Amino acid sequence: CGGDEYIVLLPHKTSEQIELIVKKIVSEVNAFQVNDVHYYVSIGVSKKTINDIDINQIISRSEDAYIKASGINKMNECTVVWS
């Protein structure tokens, strides 16, 4: 099954802060179910580097990480990949 895709921008956050936010998202999704249907999430994460001038570079890396996470997520679990 496919699902919706979202981009979340977290300006001025450290890698550690982003990791906590991602863990919270995963925890909430893991706990969510409706009529015995469990939900799962694949997350691709990318952080802006000094060399990034265009937001599209960051989005592209995040999409690549998401695709990798989706490919790993064959066991109905929540998967996070950092680029």
Short mmCIF file of N, CA, C and O in Angstrom, two decimals:
data_model
loop_
_atom_site.label_atom_id
_atom_site.label_comp_id
_atom_site.label_asym_id
_atom_site.label_seq_id
_atom_site.Cartn_x
_atom_site.Cartn_y
_atom_site.Cartn_z
N CYS A 1 0.84 -1.18 0.00
CA CYS A 1 0.00 0.00 0.00
C CYS A 1 0.88 1.24 0.00
O CYS A 1 1.89 1.29 0.67
N GLY A 2 0.43 2.23 -0.70
CA GLY A 2 1.13 3.50 -0.71
C GLY A 2 0.52 4.44 0.31
O GLY A 2 -0.45 4.12 0.98
N GLY A 3 1.07 5.60 0.40
CA GLY A 3 0.54 6.55 1.35
C GLY A 3 0.87 7.96 0.95
O GLY A 3 1.36 8.21 -0.15
N ASP A 4 0.62 8.87 1.81
CA ASP A 4 0.91 10.28 1.57
C ASP A 4 2.36 10.57 1.89
O ASP A 4 2.98 9.91 2.73
N GLU A 5 2.88 11.59 1.23
CA GLU A 5 4.25 12.05 1.50
C GLU A 5 4.19 13.49 1.96
O GLU A 5 3.41 14.29 1.43
N TYR A 6 5.02 13.82 2.93
CA TYR A 6 5.05 15.16 3.49
C TYR A 6 6.49 15.60 3.63
O TYR A 6 7.40 14.79 3.82
N ILE A 7 6.70 16.90 3.57
CA ILE A 7 8.00 17.50 3.87
C ILE A 7 7.82 18.33 5.13
O ILE A 7 6.88 19.13 5.23
N VAL A 8 8.72 18.14 6.08
CA VAL A 8 8.70 18.92 7.32
C VAL A 8 10.02 19.68 7.39
O VAL A 8 11.09 19.08 7.36
N LEU A 9 9.94 21.00 7.47
CA LEU A 9 11.14 21.82 7.59
C LEU A 9 11.31 22.18 9.07
O LEU A 9 10.37 22.63 9.73
N LEU A 10 12.51 21.98 9.56
CA LEU A 10 12.81 22.26 10.97
C LEU A 10 14.00 23.21 11.05
O LEU A 10 15.13 22.80 11.30
N PRO A 11 13.76 24.50 10.83
CA PRO A 11 14.87 25.45 10.81
C PRO A 11 15.53 25.59 12.19
O PRO A 11 14.86 25.48 13.22
N HIS A 12 16.83 25.77 12.15
CA HIS A 12 17.62 26.05 13.35
C HIS A 12 17.61 24.90 14.36
O HIS A 12 17.71 25.13 15.57
N LYS A 13 17.46 23.68 13.89
CA LYS A 13 17.47 22.51 14.77
C LYS A 13 18.79 21.75 14.60
O LYS A 13 19.31 21.63 13.50
N THR A 14 19.30 21.23 15.69
CA THR A 14 20.50 20.40 15.63
C THR A 14 20.11 18.99 15.22
O THR A 14 18.93 18.62 15.25
N SER A 15 21.10 18.21 14.85
CA SER A 15 20.84 16.80 14.51
C SER A 15 20.20 16.08 15.67
O SER A 15 19.31 15.25 15.49
N GLU A 16 20.63 16.40 16.88
CA GLU A 16 20.08 15.75 18.08
C GLU A 16 18.61 16.12 18.27
O GLU A 16 17.78 15.27 18.60
N GLN A 17 18.27 17.38 18.03
CA GLN A 17 16.88 17.80 18.15
C GLN A 17 16.01 17.14 17.08
O GLN A 17 14.89 16.71 17.36
N ILE A 18 16.55 17.06 15.87
CA ILE A 18 15.81 16.42 14.78
C ILE A 18 15.58 14.95 15.11
O ILE A 18 14.49 14.42 14.90
N GLU A 19 16.60 14.30 15.65
CA GLU A 19 16.47 12.88 16.00
C GLU A 19 15.36 12.68 17.03
O GLU A 19 14.58 11.73 16.93
N LEU A 20 15.27 13.56 18.01
CA LEU A 20 14.20 13.46 19.02
C LEU A 20 12.82 13.64 18.38
O LEU A 20 11.87 12.92 18.71
N ILE A 21 12.71 14.59 17.46
CA ILE A 21 11.43 14.82 16.78
C ILE A 21 11.05 13.60 15.95
O ILE A 21 9.90 13.15 15.97
N VAL A 22 12.02 13.04 15.22
CA VAL A 22 11.75 11.85 14.40
C VAL A 22 11.34 10.68 15.28
O VAL A 22 10.39 9.96 14.97
N LYS A 23 12.02 10.49 16.42
CA LYS A 23 11.66 9.41 17.34
C LYS A 23 10.23 9.60 17.86
O LYS A 23 9.50 8.63 18.02
N LYS A 24 9.82 10.83 18.11
CA LYS A 24 8.47 11.11 18.58
C LYS A 24 7.45 10.75 17.50
O LYS A 24 6.40 10.15 17.78
N ILE A 25 7.74 11.12 16.25
CA ILE A 25 6.84 10.77 15.15
C ILE A 25 6.70 9.27 15.04
O ILE A 25 5.59 8.73 14.95
N VAL A 26 7.82 8.55 15.07
CA VAL A 26 7.80 7.09 14.97
C VAL A 26 7.01 6.49 16.13
O VAL A 26 6.19 5.60 15.94
N SER A 27 7.22 7.00 17.33
CA SER A 27 6.51 6.51 18.51
C SER A 27 5.00 6.70 18.37
O SER A 27 4.21 5.80 18.67
N GLU A 28 4.59 7.87 17.90
CA GLU A 28 3.16 8.16 17.74
C GLU A 28 2.54 7.26 16.66
O GLU A 28 1.43 6.76 16.83
N VAL A 29 3.26 7.07 15.56
CA VAL A 29 2.73 6.21 14.49
C VAL A 29 2.64 4.77 14.97
O VAL A 29 1.65 4.07 14.69
N ASN A 30 3.66 4.30 15.69
CA ASN A 30 3.64 2.93 16.22
C ASN A 30 2.45 2.70 17.14
O ASN A 30 1.88 1.61 17.17
N ALA A 31 2.07 3.72 17.88
CA ALA A 31 0.98 3.58 18.85
C ALA A 31 -0.40 3.72 18.21
O ALA A 31 -1.41 3.39 18.82
N PHE A 32 -0.45 4.19 16.97
CA PHE A 32 -1.73 4.48 16.31
C PHE A 32 -2.27 3.24 15.60
O PHE A 32 -1.57 2.57 14.87
N GLN A 33 -3.52 2.95 15.86
CA GLN A 33 -4.21 1.89 15.12
C GLN A 33 -5.70 2.15 15.14
O GLN A 33 -6.22 2.77 16.06
N VAL A 34 -6.36 1.71 14.09
CA VAL A 34 -7.81 1.84 13.97
C VAL A 34 -8.35 0.49 13.54
O VAL A 34 -7.89 -0.08 12.54
N ASN A 35 -9.30 -0.04 14.30
CA ASN A 35 -9.90 -1.33 13.97
C ASN A 35 -8.85 -2.41 13.70
O ASN A 35 -8.89 -3.10 12.69
N ASP A 36 -7.88 -2.52 14.59
CA ASP A 36 -6.81 -3.51 14.49
C ASP A 36 -5.91 -3.32 13.27
O ASP A 36 -5.18 -4.24 12.89
N VAL A 37 -5.96 -2.16 12.64
CA VAL A 37 -5.05 -1.85 11.53
C VAL A 37 -3.93 -0.98 12.09
O VAL A 37 -4.19 0.08 12.66
N HIS A 38 -2.70 -1.45 11.94
CA HIS A 38 -1.54 -0.70 12.41
C HIS A 38 -0.99 0.14 11.27
O HIS A 38 -1.08 -0.24 10.10
N TYR A 39 -0.40 1.26 11.61
CA TYR A 39 0.17 2.16 10.62
C TYR A 39 1.68 2.20 10.80
O TYR A 39 2.19 2.05 11.91
N TYR A 40 2.38 2.41 9.70
CA TYR A 40 3.84 2.42 9.69
C TYR A 40 4.32 3.61 8.89
O TYR A 40 3.59 4.15 8.06
N VAL A 41 5.56 4.00 9.11
CA VAL A 41 6.09 5.18 8.45
C VAL A 41 7.52 4.92 7.98
O VAL A 41 8.27 4.21 8.64
N SER A 42 7.83 5.46 6.82
CA SER A 42 9.20 5.48 6.33
C SER A 42 9.61 6.95 6.27
O SER A 42 8.88 7.78 5.73
N ILE A 43 10.77 7.27 6.85
CA ILE A 43 11.20 8.66 6.94
C ILE A 43 12.59 8.82 6.35
O ILE A 43 13.50 8.07 6.70
N GLY A 44 12.72 9.79 5.48
CA GLY A 44 14.03 10.18 4.95
C GLY A 44 14.40 11.53 5.52
O GLY A 44 13.59 12.46 5.48
N VAL A 45 15.59 11.65 6.08
CA VAL A 45 16.00 12.88 6.75
C VAL A 45 17.26 13.43 6.08
O VAL A 45 18.18 12.68 5.78
N SER A 46 17.28 14.73 5.87
CA SER A 46 18.46 15.40 5.34
C SER A 46 18.63 16.72 6.07
O SER A 46 17.65 17.41 6.36
N LYS A 47 19.86 17.06 6.38
CA LYS A 47 20.16 18.30 7.08
C LYS A 47 20.92 19.23 6.13
O LYS A 47 21.75 18.80 5.36
N LYS A 48 20.61 20.51 6.18
CA LYS A 48 21.28 21.49 5.33
C LYS A 48 22.77 21.53 5.67
O LYS A 48 23.16 21.52 6.82
N THR A 49 23.58 21.56 4.61
CA THR A 49 25.02 21.69 4.79
C THR A 49 25.46 23.07 4.31
O THR A 49 24.68 23.81 3.69
N ILE A 50 26.70 23.41 4.58
CA ILE A 50 27.23 24.70 4.15
C ILE A 50 27.18 24.85 2.63
O ILE A 50 26.96 25.93 2.11
N ASN A 51 27.36 23.75 1.91
CA ASN A 51 27.39 23.78 0.45
C ASN A 51 26.01 23.86 -0.19
O ASN A 51 25.91 24.09 -1.39
N ASP A 52 24.95 23.66 0.58
CA ASP A 52 23.60 23.71 0.02
C ASP A 52 23.18 25.15 -0.21
O ASP A 52 23.11 25.94 0.73
N ILE A 53 22.92 25.47 -1.45
CA ILE A 53 22.46 26.81 -1.81
C ILE A 53 20.97 26.76 -2.11
O ILE A 53 20.21 27.66 -1.76
N ASP A 54 20.55 25.70 -2.74
CA ASP A 54 19.17 25.55 -3.21
C ASP A 54 18.43 24.53 -2.35
O ASP A 54 18.95 23.44 -2.09
N ILE A 55 17.24 24.87 -1.91
CA ILE A 55 16.43 23.97 -1.10
C ILE A 55 16.18 22.65 -1.82
O ILE A 55 16.03 21.61 -1.19
N ASN A 56 16.17 22.68 -3.14
CA ASN A 56 15.93 21.45 -3.91
C ASN A 56 17.02 20.40 -3.69
O ASN A 56 16.75 19.21 -3.80
N GLN A 57 18.24 20.83 -3.39
CA GLN A 57 19.32 19.88 -3.08
C GLN A 57 18.99 19.10 -1.82
O GLN A 57 19.17 17.88 -1.75
N ILE A 58 18.50 19.79 -0.82
CA ILE A 58 18.16 19.17 0.45
C ILE A 58 16.96 18.23 0.26
O ILE A 58 16.95 17.10 0.75
N ILE A 59 15.96 18.71 -0.46
CA ILE A 59 14.77 17.89 -0.71
C ILE A 59 15.15 16.63 -1.48
O ILE A 59 14.67 15.54 -1.18
N SER A 60 16.02 16.77 -2.46
CA SER A 60 16.45 15.62 -3.26
C SER A 60 17.12 14.57 -2.38
O SER A 60 16.86 13.37 -2.50
N ARG A 61 18.00 14.99 -1.47
CA ARG A 61 18.66 14.04 -0.57
C ARG A 61 17.65 13.38 0.36
O ARG A 61 17.72 12.19 0.65
N SER A 62 16.68 14.16 0.83
CA SER A 62 15.64 13.60 1.70
C SER A 62 14.79 12.58 0.95
O SER A 62 14.46 11.53 1.49
N GLU A 63 14.46 12.89 -0.30
CA GLU A 63 13.69 11.94 -1.11
C GLU A 63 14.47 10.66 -1.34
O GLU A 63 13.91 9.57 -1.27
N ASP A 64 15.77 10.78 -1.61
CA ASP A 64 16.61 9.60 -1.80
C ASP A 64 16.62 8.75 -0.53
O ASP A 64 16.53 7.52 -0.58
N ALA A 65 16.75 9.42 0.63
CA ALA A 65 16.74 8.69 1.91
C ALA A 65 15.38 8.04 2.15
O ALA A 65 15.30 6.92 2.65
N TYR A 66 14.31 8.75 1.80
CA TYR A 66 12.96 8.19 1.95
C TYR A 66 12.77 6.95 1.09
O TYR A 66 12.23 5.94 1.55
N ILE A 67 13.23 7.02 -0.16
CA ILE A 67 13.13 5.86 -1.06
C ILE A 67 13.90 4.68 -0.48
O ILE A 67 13.42 3.54 -0.49
N LYS A 68 15.08 4.95 0.06
CA LYS A 68 15.87 3.88 0.69
C LYS A 68 15.12 3.31 1.90
O LYS A 68 15.04 2.10 2.08
N ALA A 69 14.56 4.19 2.73
CA ALA A 69 13.80 3.74 3.91
C ALA A 69 12.60 2.91 3.49
O ALA A 69 12.29 1.89 4.09
N SER A 70 11.91 3.35 2.44
CA SER A 70 10.73 2.61 1.95
C SER A 70 11.12 1.23 1.45
O SER A 70 10.38 0.27 1.64
N GLY A 71 12.29 1.13 0.81
CA GLY A 71 12.77 -0.16 0.33
C GLY A 71 13.13 -1.10 1.46
O GLY A 71 12.94 -2.31 1.37
N ILE A 72 13.62 -0.55 2.55
CA ILE A 72 13.98 -1.34 3.73
C ILE A 72 12.71 -1.79 4.45
O ILE A 72 12.64 -2.88 5.01
N ASN A 73 11.68 -0.95 4.41
CA ASN A 73 10.47 -1.16 5.21
C ASN A 73 9.57 -2.21 4.57
O ASN A 73 8.47 -1.93 4.13
N LYS A 74 10.01 -3.44 4.54
CA LYS A 74 9.21 -4.54 4.00
C LYS A 74 8.61 -5.40 5.12
O LYS A 74 7.87 -6.31 4.87
N MET A 75 8.97 -5.09 6.34
CA MET A 75 8.53 -5.90 7.48
C MET A 75 7.46 -5.18 8.31
O MET A 75 7.26 -5.47 9.45
N ASN A 76 6.77 -4.19 7.69
CA ASN A 76 5.73 -3.45 8.39
C ASN A 76 6.23 -2.86 9.70
O ASN A 76 5.68 -3.10 10.77
N GLU A 77 7.28 -2.08 9.57
CA GLU A 77 7.82 -1.41 10.74
C GLU A 77 8.15 0.02 10.34
O GLU A 77 8.13 0.38 9.17
N CYS A 78 8.45 0.84 11.31
CA CYS A 78 8.83 2.21 11.03
C CYS A 78 10.32 2.27 10.74
O CYS A 78 11.12 1.69 11.47
N THR A 79 10.69 2.93 9.64
CA THR A 79 12.06 2.97 9.19
C THR A 79 12.49 4.40 8.95
O THR A 79 11.78 5.18 8.34
N VAL A 80 13.69 4.75 9.45
CA VAL A 80 14.24 6.09 9.28
C VAL A 80 15.61 5.95 8.65
O VAL A 80 16.43 5.14 9.10
N VAL A 81 15.89 6.74 7.61
CA VAL A 81 17.20 6.77 6.96
C VAL A 81 17.66 8.23 6.89
O VAL A 81 16.92 9.09 6.42
N TRP A 82 18.88 8.47 7.36
CA TRP A 82 19.50 9.78 7.24
C TRP A 82 20.35 9.83 5.99
O TRP A 82 21.01 8.86 5.66
N SER A 83 20.35 10.97 5.30
CA SER A 83 21.23 11.12 4.14
C SER A 83 22.45 11.91 4.53
O SER A 83 22.48 12.56 5.53
#
